[in-house]
């Protein structure tokens, strides 16, 4: 989290930095700032609390201009959102830095710098970095060397952009553990946390590796690896257009992204199906040997991506006959798990940069688990580069903080994996034919379920003054219920929990009364009758039920039951379909509550800190 951007050019870079910050705002939005070297070779800075729009407003009052500059949008870790904690941080009007990550040894450095005479102006971990660079400059080092020596003193994670008025047409960038990309313009260079920030100015990118330091001027770029050797990193051309990030006529990115799901799923399937089969070549070179060796799967992920993993566990064991465990990445990385050599470790992540998932993936490799795979939406991300195999979801940029199309495309990709592993573990050929048919039908079925939009918007009114909600599902619909609860809480701030419906009577039933809406997903499958009995338990206690039920199921709306009918769907793909009405429900509840749907409080899209 936190987004950084920088530019060194022949033109005023402030408009480029501001537009880049708007595009990075999903990474953090509690404060923002920009610093440039002006035409008198002074570092000028403006910082504001709140969103980039506030910074924009402040810049209208105090315009800045300069040909070298850096900017930052913050998601607070050390120190509350405030102007003094906002980046860029400056030391003695001489060096300015922006930072994404966490400096773990900041207390130690702060102490020695305070003893050395530095007066701290913020509570951040970042400020020690700028003082350290300044001190090395004072010892006679140039900017590049001062940064190089400084990062050797740091423990933790960082993506850094550094400018100094002693070297006014230069940016030094450094990366360890946090993403950083260099954009190549014509006679100008840029840095950013994400290509999205730079799409209006370039499509050419170089991705820094961990430990790299880049020395960047308008017309030169030199990258040093962690041993200090000059290295060439490949140039990549992004296929993304600047427009892919636009909201269009939708009120929020989240709604746009919900409605993009049919297309996103179609693109995820593109070139991966042929006739009745899943094309194994689409898993990349070397996939066959790896898949042949897999005896079990271990999935690591966070948040919504973790829920996708939980659905896949039901599929992998019941359909493919492959044992599967699923674990929250932040737990996996510290619990000293026992390595299983024939396990395929799968990291699921929209961004490919989530710090816990990336570290868990690295830990799995270190511990000697078998092969690794990333299921990811960002081709150039750290996880894709780290894993042996990458299965890309092709959802396109997801800007809304609440993940929607990333989840359904992850499930689609996971179903492809279920098929190729199932083949090797005795799954009937007929099952593959049926699954491929169902996968092909997904875009059409999602279009169908999206027609519930207006009815769900009306239904949302019922939630406007509720403070709690329970979500219920059984089997592979239980993680769908978990995902529904997560969506509701993160964007509407209504407390919501999910339970497997059969678990209700073991405790949570005590919570049920007229003030506790209970939302259930009820596809037509072998667990339906059991689910119905669980729902009766809720009705008998005066609970208000909302059920998304298969049209062929005999369930009718009643005094305290509202049934929303979903077109008949085959069981394996039902979790993908039933996710969509729950996304719409939380979206409309949040709109009614007037929350900031795309940028809910306290959250950020790409969680690149622990
Ligand atoms: C919820 C949400 C988060 C992310 C989680 C993992 O709507 O977006 O829970 O799913 O932070 O992010 P990725 O998938 O980028 O690793």
Coordinates of C-alpha atoms and ligand atoms in Angstrom, one line a residue:
X1 CA 0.0 0.0 0.0
X2 CA 0.9 3.6 -0.5
X3 CA 1.5 4.6 -4.1
X4 CA 4.7 6.4 -5.3
X5 CA 5.4 8.1 -8.5
X6 CA 8.3 10.2 -9.8
X7 CA 9.3 11.9 -13.1
X8 CA 12.3 13.6 -14.6
X9 CA 11.6 15.4 -17.8
X10 CA 12.1 18.6 -19.9
X11 CA 8.6 19.7 -19.0
X12 CA 6.7 20.5 -15.8
X13 CA 6.1 17.1 -14.2
X14 CA 3.4 18.2 -11.6
X15 CA 0.4 17.4 -13.9
X16 CA 1.9 14.0 -14.6
X17 CA 2.5 13.3 -10.9
X18 CA -1.0 14.3 -10.0
X19 CA -2.7 12.2 -12.7
X20 CA -0.4 9.3 -11.6
X21 CA -1.5 9.8 -8.0
X22 CA -5.2 9.6 -9.0
X23 CA -4.5 6.3 -10.7
X24 CA -2.6 5.1 -7.6
X25 CA -5.1 6.2 -5.1
X26 CA -6.5 2.7 -4.8
X27 CA -3.3 1.9 -2.9
X28 CA -4.0 4.3 -0.1
X29 CA -5.9 7.5 0.2
X30 CA -5.5 9.0 3.7
X31 CA -3.1 11.8 2.6
X32 CA -1.0 12.8 -0.4
X33 CA 1.9 15.0 -1.3
X34 CA 4.2 16.1 -4.0
X35 CA 7.7 17.6 -4.1
X36 CA 9.6 19.1 -7.0
X37 CA 12.9 20.8 -7.7
X38 CA 11.9 24.3 -8.9
X39 CA 13.7 26.6 -11.2
X40 CA 15.7 28.1 -8.3
X41 CA 16.9 24.6 -7.5
X42 CA 14.9 24.5 -4.3
X43 CA 12.8 21.6 -3.2
X44 CA 9.1 22.7 -3.0
X45 CA 6.5 20.5 -1.4
X46 CA 2.7 20.5 -0.8
X47 CA 1.0 17.8 1.3
X48 CA -2.6 17.4 2.4
X49 CA -4.6 15.1 4.5
X50 CA -7.3 13.2 2.6
X51 CA -7.6 12.2 -1.0
X52 CA -5.7 13.4 -4.1
X53 CA -8.5 15.8 -4.8
X54 CA -7.5 17.7 -1.7
X55 CA -3.9 17.9 -2.9
X56 CA -5.2 19.1 -6.2
X57 CA -7.1 21.8 -4.4
X58 CA -4.1 22.8 -2.4
X59 CA -2.0 23.0 -5.5
X60 CA -4.4 25.5 -7.0
X61 CA -3.8 27.7 -4.0
X62 CA 0.0 27.1 -3.9
X63 CA 1.0 26.1 -7.5
X64 CA 4.2 24.0 -7.8
X65 CA 6.3 23.5 -11.0
X66 CA 9.4 21.6 -11.7
X67 CA 11.0 19.2 -14.1
X68 CA 12.1 16.7 -11.5
X69 CA 9.6 15.5 -8.9
X70 CA 8.2 12.8 -6.7
X71 CA 4.7 12.2 -5.2
X72 CA 2.9 9.9 -2.8
X73 CA -0.5 8.7 -1.8
X74 CA -0.5 7.2 1.7
X75 CA -2.0 4.4 3.6
X76 CA -0.9 5.0 7.2
X77 CA 1.1 2.4 9.0
X78 CA 3.4 4.4 11.4
X79 CA 1.7 7.6 12.5
X80 CA -1.9 8.8 11.9
X81 CA -3.0 10.4 8.7
X82 CA -1.8 14.0 9.1
X83 CA 0.0 16.6 7.0
X84 CA 3.3 16.1 8.9
X85 CA 3.2 12.3 8.4
X86 CA 2.4 12.6 4.7
X87 CA 5.2 12.1 2.2
X88 CA 7.4 13.3 0.6
X89 CA 9.7 13.7 3.6
X90 CA 12.5 16.2 3.3
X91 CA 15.8 16.6 5.2
X92 CA 17.2 20.1 5.5
X93 CA 15.7 21.3 2.3
X94 CA 18.2 19.1 0.5
X95 CA 16.8 15.6 0.0
X96 CA 13.2 14.5 -0.5
X97 CA 11.9 10.9 -0.6
X98 CA 8.7 8.9 -1.1
X99 CA 8.5 5.4 0.3
X100 CA 6.2 2.4 0.1
X101 CA 6.8 -0.3 2.6
X102 CA 7.9 -0.6 6.2
X103 CA 11.3 0.1 7.7
X104 CA 11.5 -2.4 10.6
X105 CA 14.6 -1.0 12.2
X106 CA 13.4 2.6 12.2
X107 CA 13.5 3.0 16.0
X108 CA 17.1 2.2 16.2
X109 CA 18.0 4.5 13.3
X110 CA 15.7 7.3 14.8
X111 CA 17.6 7.1 18.0
X112 CA 21.1 7.4 16.5
X113 CA 19.9 10.2 14.2
X114 CA 18.3 12.1 17.0
X115 CA 21.6 11.8 18.9
X116 CA 23.3 13.0 15.8
X117 CA 21.2 16.2 15.8
X118 CA 18.3 15.5 13.4
X119 CA 14.9 16.9 14.5
X120 CA 12.1 14.6 13.5
X121 CA 9.0 16.2 12.1
X122 CA 6.9 13.1 11.7
X123 CA 6.0 9.8 13.4
X124 CA 6.7 7.8 10.3
X125 CA 9.2 5.0 9.9
X126 CA 10.1 6.6 6.5
X127 CA 11.7 9.8 7.9
X128 CA 14.8 7.9 9.0
X129 CA 15.6 7.1 5.4
X130 CA 15.8 10.7 4.3
X131 CA 18.0 11.7 7.2
X132 CA 20.3 8.7 6.6
X133 CA 20.7 9.7 2.9
X134 CA 21.4 13.3 3.9
X135 CA 24.1 12.2 6.4
X136 CA 25.9 10.1 3.8
X137 CA 25.7 13.0 1.3
X138 CA 27.4 15.1 4.1
X139 CA 30.2 12.6 4.2
X140 CA 30.9 13.4 0.5
X141 CA 28.9 10.7 -1.3
X142 CA 26.9 11.5 -4.4
X143 CA 23.2 10.8 -4.4
X144 CA 23.4 7.3 -5.9
X145 CA 26.1 6.2 -3.4
X146 CA 24.2 7.9 -0.5
X147 CA 21.1 5.9 -1.3
X148 CA 23.0 2.7 -1.9
X149 CA 24.7 3.0 1.5
X150 CA 21.4 3.9 3.1
X151 CA 19.5 0.9 1.9
X152 CA 22.2 -1.4 3.2
X153 CA 21.3 0.0 6.6
X154 CA 17.6 -0.7 6.3
X155 CA 15.7 -3.7 7.4
X156 CA 12.2 -4.2 6.0
X157 CA 10.5 -3.5 2.8
X158 CA 10.8 -0.5 0.5
X159 CA 10.2 1.1 -2.8
X160 CA 11.9 4.4 -2.8
X161 CA 12.0 7.5 -5.0
X162 CA 14.7 10.0 -4.0
X163 CA 15.5 13.5 -5.3
X164 CA 18.1 16.1 -4.2
X165 CA 18.6 19.7 -5.1
X166 CA 22.3 19.0 -5.4
X167 CA 21.5 16.8 -8.3
X168 CA 18.5 18.4 -9.8
X169 CA 17.8 16.3 -12.9
X170 CA 18.1 12.9 -11.3
X171 CA 15.9 10.4 -9.4
X172 CA 17.3 7.4 -7.6
X173 CA 14.9 4.6 -7.2
X174 CA 15.4 1.5 -5.0
X175 CA 13.3 -1.6 -4.4
X176 CA 13.1 -4.4 -1.9
X177 CA 9.8 -6.2 -1.2
X178 CA 7.6 -3.4 -2.6
X179 CA 6.8 -3.0 -6.3
X180 CA 8.5 -0.4 -8.4
X181 CA 8.4 0.1 -12.2
X182 CA 10.3 2.5 -14.4
X183 CA 8.4 4.1 -17.3
X184 CA 10.4 4.9 -20.4
X185 CA 9.3 8.1 -22.2
X186 CA 10.9 10.0 -25.1
X187 CA 13.6 12.0 -23.4
X188 CA 12.0 11.5 -20.0
X189 CA 11.7 8.8 -17.4
X190 CA 9.2 7.9 -14.7
X191 CA 8.9 5.7 -11.7
X192 CA 5.7 4.3 -10.1
X193 CA 4.3 1.6 -7.9
X194 CA 2.2 0.4 -10.7
X195 CA 2.1 0.7 -14.5
X196 CA -1.4 2.1 -14.2
X197 CA 0.0 5.4 -12.9
X198 CA 2.0 5.9 -16.0
X199 CA -0.2 4.7 -18.8
X200 CA -1.1 8.3 -19.9
X201 CA 2.6 9.0 -20.6
X202 CA 4.1 5.6 -21.7
X203 CA 3.4 2.0 -22.4
X204 CA 7.1 1.0 -22.1
X205 CA 8.2 -0.4 -18.7
X206 CA 11.1 -1.9 -16.9
X207 CA 10.3 -3.8 -13.7
X208 CA 12.9 -3.6 -11.0
X209 CA 13.9 -6.7 -9.1
X210 CA 14.3 -7.0 -5.4
X211 CA 17.6 -5.3 -4.4
X212 CA 17.8 -3.2 -7.5
X213 CA 18.8 0.5 -7.5
X214 CA 18.2 2.7 -10.5
X215 CA 20.0 5.9 -11.4
X216 CA 17.6 7.8 -13.6
X217 CA 18.0 11.0 -15.5
X218 CA 16.0 12.4 -18.5
X219 CA 18.1 10.5 -21.0
X220 CA 19.9 7.8 -19.1
X221 CA 18.9 4.8 -17.0
X222 CA 21.4 2.6 -15.2
X223 CA 20.2 -0.3 -13.0
X224 CA 22.4 -1.9 -10.4
X225 CA 21.5 -5.2 -8.8
X226 CA 22.0 -6.0 -5.1
X227 CA 25.7 -6.8 -5.6
X228 CA 26.2 -3.4 -7.2
X229 CA 26.7 -4.8 -10.7
X230 CA 25.1 -3.0 -13.7
X231 CA 22.3 -5.1 -15.0
X232 CA 19.9 -5.1 -17.9
X233 CA 16.2 -5.7 -17.0
X234 CA 13.9 -6.6 -19.9
X235 CA 11.7 -3.9 -21.5
X236 CA 8.0 -4.7 -21.5
X237 CA 5.3 -3.1 -23.5
X238 CA 2.0 -2.9 -21.6
X239 CA -1.1 -3.9 -23.4
X240 CA -3.2 -1.8 -21.1
X241 CA -4.7 1.4 -22.5
X242 CA -5.1 4.4 -20.3
X243 CA -8.9 4.1 -20.9
X244 CA -9.0 0.7 -19.3
X245 CA -8.8 2.6 -16.0
X246 CA -11.7 4.9 -16.7
X247 CA -15.0 4.6 -14.8
X248 CA -17.2 5.4 -17.9
X249 CA -20.8 6.1 -17.2
X250 CA -20.9 3.9 -14.0
X251 CA -21.4 5.6 -10.7
X252 CA -18.6 3.6 -9.1
X253 CA -15.7 1.4 -10.3
X254 CA -17.2 -1.4 -8.2
X255 CA -20.4 -1.4 -10.2
X256 CA -18.5 -1.2 -13.5
X257 CA -16.3 -4.2 -12.4
X258 CA -19.4 -6.2 -11.4
X259 CA -20.9 -5.7 -14.8
X260 CA -17.6 -6.5 -16.5
X261 CA -17.6 -10.0 -15.2
X262 CA -19.1 -11.7 -18.3
X263 CA -16.3 -10.3 -20.4
X264 CA -13.6 -10.8 -17.9
X265 CA -14.5 -14.5 -17.6
X266 CA -14.7 -14.9 -21.4
X267 CA -11.2 -13.5 -21.6
X268 CA -9.9 -15.7 -18.9
X269 CA -11.2 -18.7 -20.9
X270 CA -10.0 -17.4 -24.2
X271 CA -7.5 -19.8 -25.9
X272 CA -7.7 -22.2 -23.0
X273 CA -10.6 -24.4 -24.2
X274 CA -10.7 -26.4 -27.4
X275 CA -13.8 -28.5 -28.3
X276 CA -14.6 -30.4 -25.1
X277 CA -11.3 -30.1 -23.4
X278 CA -9.1 -27.7 -21.5
X279 CA -5.8 -26.9 -23.3
X280 CA -3.0 -27.9 -21.0
X281 CA -0.5 -25.8 -23.0
X282 CA -2.2 -22.7 -21.7
X283 CA -0.6 -23.4 -18.3
X284 CA 2.8 -22.5 -19.9
X285 CA 5.9 -24.3 -20.8
X286 CA 7.0 -27.0 -18.3
X287 CA 3.4 -27.3 -17.0
X288 CA 2.9 -30.9 -18.1
X289 CA 5.8 -32.3 -16.0
X290 CA 4.9 -30.2 -13.0
X291 CA 1.2 -31.2 -13.2
X292 CA 2.2 -34.9 -13.6
X293 CA 4.0 -34.8 -10.4
X294 CA 1.3 -33.2 -8.3
X295 CA -0.2 -35.4 -5.5
X296 CA -1.8 -32.6 -3.5
X297 CA -2.5 -28.8 -3.6
X298 CA -1.8 -26.2 -0.9
X299 CA -3.4 -22.9 -1.5
X300 CA -2.2 -19.7 0.2
X301 CA -4.0 -16.3 -0.2
X302 CA -5.6 -13.4 1.6
X303 CA -9.1 -12.0 1.8
X304 CA -11.2 -12.5 -1.3
X305 CA -8.5 -14.5 -3.0
X306 CA -8.5 -16.8 0.1
X307 CA -12.2 -17.4 -0.4
X308 CA -11.5 -18.4 -4.0
X309 CA -9.1 -20.9 -2.6
X310 CA -11.7 -22.3 -0.2
X311 CA -14.2 -22.9 -3.1
X312 CA -11.4 -24.6 -5.1
X313 CA -10.8 -27.0 -2.1
X314 CA -14.4 -28.3 -2.5
X315 CA -13.8 -28.7 -6.3
X316 CA -10.4 -30.2 -6.2
X317 CA -11.3 -32.9 -3.7
X318 CA -14.8 -33.7 -5.0
X319 CA -14.2 -33.4 -8.7
X320 CA -10.5 -33.9 -9.3
X321 CA -9.8 -36.3 -6.5
X322 CA -6.8 -34.2 -5.4
X323 CA -6.3 -33.5 -1.7
X324 CA -6.2 -29.8 -1.0
X325 CA -5.6 -27.5 1.9
X326 CA -6.1 -23.8 2.0
X327 CA -4.5 -21.3 4.3
X328 CA -4.4 -17.6 5.0
X329 CA -1.0 -16.5 3.9
X330 CA -0.2 -14.5 7.0
X331 CA -0.5 -17.6 9.1
X332 CA 1.3 -19.9 6.7
X333 CA 4.4 -17.8 6.5
X334 CA 5.1 -18.0 10.3
X335 CA 3.8 -21.4 11.3
X336 CA 6.7 -23.6 10.2
X337 CA 4.6 -25.9 8.1
X338 CA 5.9 -29.4 7.1
X339 CA 6.9 -29.4 3.5
X340 CA 5.1 -31.8 1.2
X341 CA 7.3 -32.4 -1.8
X342 CA 4.6 -33.5 -4.2
X343 CA 2.4 -30.6 -3.3
X344 CA 1.7 -27.8 -5.7
X345 CA 1.7 -24.6 -3.7
X346 CA -0.7 -22.1 -5.3
X347 CA -0.6 -18.4 -4.4
X348 CA -3.9 -16.7 -5.4
X349 CA -3.7 -13.0 -5.7
X350 CA -5.4 -10.3 -7.8
X351 CA -2.4 -7.9 -7.5
X352 CA 0.4 -10.4 -7.2
X353 CA 2.0 -8.0 -4.7
X354 CA 0.2 -8.8 -1.4
X355 CA 3.1 -8.9 1.0
X356 CA 1.8 -11.8 3.1
X357 CA 1.0 -14.0 0.1
X358 CA 4.3 -13.2 -1.6
X359 CA 6.3 -14.0 1.6
X360 CA 4.3 -17.2 2.0
X361 CA 5.1 -18.2 -1.5
X362 CA 8.8 -17.6 -0.9
X363 CA 8.6 -19.4 2.4
X364 CA 7.0 -22.4 0.7
X365 CA 9.9 -22.5 -1.8
X366 CA 12.4 -22.3 1.0
X367 CA 10.8 -25.1 3.0
X368 CA 11.0 -27.4 0.0
X369 CA 7.4 -27.8 -1.0
X370 CA 7.1 -29.1 -4.5
X371 CA 6.3 -26.7 -7.4
X372 CA 4.6 -23.4 -7.2
X373 CA 1.9 -21.6 -9.2
X374 CA 0.5 -18.1 -9.1
X375 CA -3.1 -17.4 -10.1
X376 CA -2.9 -13.8 -10.6
X377 CA -4.3 -10.8 -12.5
X378 CA -1.1 -8.8 -13.0
X379 CA 1.3 -10.3 -15.5
X380 CA 4.4 -8.3 -14.4
X381 CA 3.8 -8.8 -10.7
X382 CA 6.2 -10.2 -8.1
X383 CA 4.3 -13.4 -7.6
X384 CA 4.1 -14.2 -11.3
X385 CA 7.9 -13.8 -11.4
X386 CA 8.4 -15.8 -8.3
X387 CA 6.3 -18.9 -9.1
X388 CA 7.2 -21.8 -11.4
X389 CA 3.9 -21.6 -13.2
X390 CA 1.5 -18.7 -13.7
X391 CA -2.2 -19.0 -14.6
X392 CA -3.3 -15.5 -15.4
X393 CA -6.8 -14.3 -14.8
X394 CA -7.6 -11.7 -17.4
X395 CA -10.0 -9.5 -15.4
X396 CA -8.3 -6.2 -16.6
X397 CA -7.5 -3.6 -14.0
X398 CA -9.5 -3.8 -10.8
X399 CA -9.7 -0.4 -9.3
X400 CA -12.5 -0.7 -6.7
X401 CA -11.0 -1.7 -3.4
X402 CA -13.6 -4.4 -2.9
X403 CA -12.6 -7.3 -5.2
X404 CA -15.3 -8.5 -7.6
X405 CA -14.3 -9.6 -11.1
X406 CA -10.9 -10.7 -9.7
X407 CA -12.8 -13.3 -7.6
X408 CA -15.0 -14.8 -10.3
X409 CA -12.1 -14.9 -12.8
X410 CA -9.9 -16.6 -10.1
X411 CA -12.7 -19.2 -9.7
X412 CA -12.8 -19.7 -13.5
X413 CA -9.0 -20.2 -13.6
X414 CA -9.2 -22.6 -10.7
X415 CA -11.8 -24.7 -12.5
X416 CA -9.5 -25.0 -15.4
X417 CA -6.9 -26.3 -13.0
X418 CA -9.4 -28.7 -11.5
X419 CA -9.9 -30.2 -15.0
X420 CA -6.2 -30.7 -15.8
X421 CA -5.5 -32.2 -12.4
X422 CA -8.7 -34.3 -12.5
X423 CA -7.6 -35.9 -15.7
X424 CA -4.5 -37.3 -14.0
X425 CA -6.5 -38.5 -11.0
X426 CA -9.2 -40.6 -12.5
X427 CA -11.8 -38.0 -13.3
X428 CA -14.2 -39.4 -15.9
X429 CA -13.8 -38.0 -19.5
X430 CA -17.5 -37.2 -19.4
X431 CA -17.0 -34.9 -16.4
X432 CA -14.4 -32.9 -18.4
X433 CA -16.9 -32.5 -21.2
X434 CA -19.6 -31.3 -18.8
X435 CA -17.3 -28.9 -17.0
X436 CA -16.0 -27.3 -20.2
X437 CA -19.6 -26.9 -21.4
X438 CA -20.4 -25.2 -18.1
X439 CA -17.3 -23.0 -18.3
X440 CA -18.3 -21.8 -21.7
X441 CA -21.8 -21.0 -20.5
X442 CA -20.5 -18.8 -17.7
X443 CA -20.5 -15.4 -19.4
X444 CA -24.1 -15.9 -20.5
X445 CA -25.2 -17.0 -17.1
X446 CA -23.6 -14.1 -15.4
X447 CA -25.4 -11.8 -17.8
X448 CA -28.6 -13.5 -16.7
X449 CA -27.9 -13.1 -13.0
X450 CA -27.0 -9.5 -13.5
X451 CA -30.6 -8.9 -14.6
X452 CA -31.4 -9.1 -10.8
X453 CA -29.7 -5.7 -10.5
X454 CA -32.9 -3.6 -10.1
X455 CA -34.6 -6.1 -7.7
X456 CA -31.5 -6.2 -5.6
X457 CA -31.2 -2.4 -5.5
X458 CA -34.8 -2.3 -4.0
X459 CA -34.0 -5.1 -1.6
X460 CA -31.0 -3.1 -0.3
X461 CA -33.4 -0.6 1.3
X462 CA -34.2 -3.3 3.9
X463 CA -30.6 -3.2 5.1
X464 CA -30.3 0.6 5.4
X465 CA -30.7 0.6 9.2
X466 CA -29.4 -2.8 10.1
X467 CA -26.2 -3.2 12.0
X468 CA -25.5 -6.9 11.6
X469 CA -26.1 -9.6 9.1
X470 CA -25.5 -13.4 8.8
X471 CA -24.6 -15.1 5.6
X472 CA -25.3 -18.8 5.2
X473 CA -24.2 -21.4 2.6
X474 CA -23.4 -25.1 2.5
X475 CA -20.6 -26.9 0.6
X476 CA -18.8 -24.8 -1.9
X477 CA -21.4 -22.1 -1.2
X478 CA -20.0 -21.6 2.3
X479 CA -17.0 -19.7 1.0
X480 CA -19.4 -17.7 -1.3
X481 CA -21.3 -16.7 1.9
X482 CA -18.0 -15.7 3.4
X483 CA -17.2 -13.6 0.4
X484 CA -20.7 -12.0 0.6
X485 CA -20.1 -11.1 4.3
X486 CA -16.7 -9.7 3.5
X487 CA -18.1 -7.5 0.8
X488 CA -20.9 -6.2 3.0
X489 CA -18.6 -5.3 5.9
X490 CA -15.8 -3.7 3.9
X491 CA -18.0 -1.3 1.9
X492 CA -21.1 -0.8 4.0
X493 CA -19.5 -1.1 7.4
X494 CA -22.3 -3.4 8.5
X495 CA -21.0 -6.2 10.7
X496 CA -21.5 -9.4 8.9
X497 CA -20.4 -13.0 9.5
X498 CA -20.7 -16.2 7.4
X499 CA -21.4 -19.6 8.7
X500 CA -21.9 -23.0 7.1
X501 CA -25.7 -23.3 7.5
X502 CA -25.3 -26.6 9.4
X503 CA -23.3 -24.8 12.1
X504 CA -26.0 -22.3 13.0
X505 CA -27.5 -24.3 15.7
X506 CA -24.2 -24.7 17.4
X507 CA -24.2 -21.1 18.6
X508 CA -24.9 -18.3 16.1
X509 CA -28.6 -19.1 16.1
X510 CA -28.7 -17.2 19.5
X511 CA -28.1 -14.0 17.5
X512 CA -31.1 -14.4 15.3
X513 CA -34.0 -12.0 15.8
X514 CA -36.0 -9.5 13.6
X515 CA -33.0 -7.2 13.6
X516 CA -30.6 -9.7 12.2
X517 CA -31.1 -10.3 8.5
X518 CA -29.9 -13.8 7.4
X519 CA -28.9 -14.1 3.7
X520 CA -28.6 -17.6 2.2
X521 CA -27.5 -18.9 -1.1
X522 CA -29.6 -21.9 -2.2
X523 CA -28.6 -23.6 -5.5
X524 CA -30.3 -26.7 -6.5
X525 CA -27.9 -29.4 -5.3
X526 CA -27.7 -32.4 -3.0
X527 CA -27.4 -30.1 0.1
X528 CA -30.6 -28.2 -0.7
X529 CA -32.9 -30.1 1.7
X530 CA -30.5 -29.8 4.5
X531 CA -30.1 -26.0 3.9
X532 CA -33.9 -25.7 3.9
X533 CA -34.1 -27.2 7.3
X534 CA -31.4 -24.8 8.6
X535 CA -33.5 -21.9 7.2
X536 CA -36.6 -23.2 9.0
X537 CA -34.6 -22.9 12.2
X538 CA -34.1 -19.2 11.4
X539 CA -37.7 -18.6 10.5
X540 CA -38.9 -20.3 13.7
X541 CA -36.9 -17.7 15.7
X542 CA -38.4 -14.7 13.9
X543 CA -35.4 -14.1 11.7
X544 CA -35.7 -12.2 8.4
X545 CA -34.5 -14.3 5.6
X546 CA -33.2 -13.4 2.2
X547 CA -32.6 -16.3 0.0
X548 CA -31.0 -16.4 -3.5
X549 CA -32.5 -19.6 -4.7
X550 CA -32.5 -21.7 -7.9
X551 CA -35.6 -21.1 -10.0
X552 CA -36.4 -24.8 -9.9
X553 CA -36.3 -25.0 -6.1
X554 CA -39.7 -24.8 -4.4
X555 CA -39.1 -21.7 -2.3
X556 CA -41.5 -18.8 -2.1
X557 CA -41.4 -15.4 -0.6
X558 CA -43.4 -15.1 2.6
X559 CA -44.0 -12.7 5.5
X560 CA -40.4 -13.0 6.8
X561 CA -38.7 -14.6 3.8
X562 CA -37.7 -12.9 0.6
X563 CA -36.7 -15.2 -2.2
X564 CA -34.8 -13.9 -5.2
X565 CA -34.8 -16.4 -8.1
X566 CA -31.6 -17.3 -9.9
X567 CA -31.8 -19.1 -13.3
X568 CA -31.1 -22.9 -12.9
X569 CA -27.4 -23.6 -12.8
X570 CA -25.3 -26.8 -12.6
X571 CA -23.8 -27.4 -9.3
X572 CA -20.0 -27.1 -10.0
X573 CA -20.1 -23.6 -11.4
X574 CA -22.9 -22.4 -9.1
X575 CA -20.5 -20.7 -6.6
X576 CA -19.4 -18.3 -9.5
X577 CA -23.0 -17.4 -10.3
X578 CA -24.2 -17.0 -6.7
X579 CA -21.4 -14.6 -5.9
X580 CA -22.8 -12.0 -8.2
X581 CA -26.1 -11.2 -6.4
X582 CA -24.2 -10.9 -3.2
X583 CA -21.8 -8.4 -4.7
X584 CA -24.7 -6.3 -6.0
X585 CA -26.4 -6.5 -2.6
X586 CA -23.4 -5.1 -0.7
X587 CA -22.9 -2.5 -3.4
X588 CA -26.4 -1.1 -3.2
X589 CA -26.4 -1.3 0.6
X590 CA -23.2 0.8 0.7
X591 CA -24.6 3.3 -1.8
X592 CA -27.7 3.7 0.4
X593 CA -25.5 4.2 3.5
X594 CA -23.5 6.8 1.6
X595 CA -20.1 5.2 2.2
X596 CA -17.1 5.7 -0.1
X597 CA -17.8 2.5 -2.1
X598 CA -14.6 2.4 -4.2
X599 CA -12.3 3.6 -1.4
X600 CA -13.8 2.4 1.9
X601 CA -12.3 3.7 5.1
X602 CA -9.1 2.2 6.5
X603 CA -8.5 -0.1 3.5
X604 CA -6.4 -0.1 0.4
X605 CA -6.3 -2.2 -2.7
X606 CA -2.9 -3.6 -2.8
X607 CA -1.6 -4.7 0.6
X608 CA 2.1 -4.5 0.2
X609 CA 2.9 -4.3 3.9
X610 CA 2.5 -7.0 6.5
Ligands
LIG1 C1 -11.6 -7.7 -0.5 C2 -10.3 -7.6 -1.0 C3 -9.1 -8.1 -0.2 C4 -8.1 -8.8 -1.1 C5 -6.8 -9.2 -0.3 C6 -5.9 -9.9 -1.2 O1 -12.6 -7.2 -1.3 O2 -10.1 -7.0 -2.0 O3 -9.5 -8.9 0.8 O4 -8.7 -9.9 -1.7 O5 -6.2 -8.0 0.2 O6 -5.5 -9.2 -2.3 P1 -4.8 -9.8 -3.5 O7 -5.8 -10.7 -4.2 O8 -4.3 -8.7 -4.4 O9 -3.6 -10.7 -3.0

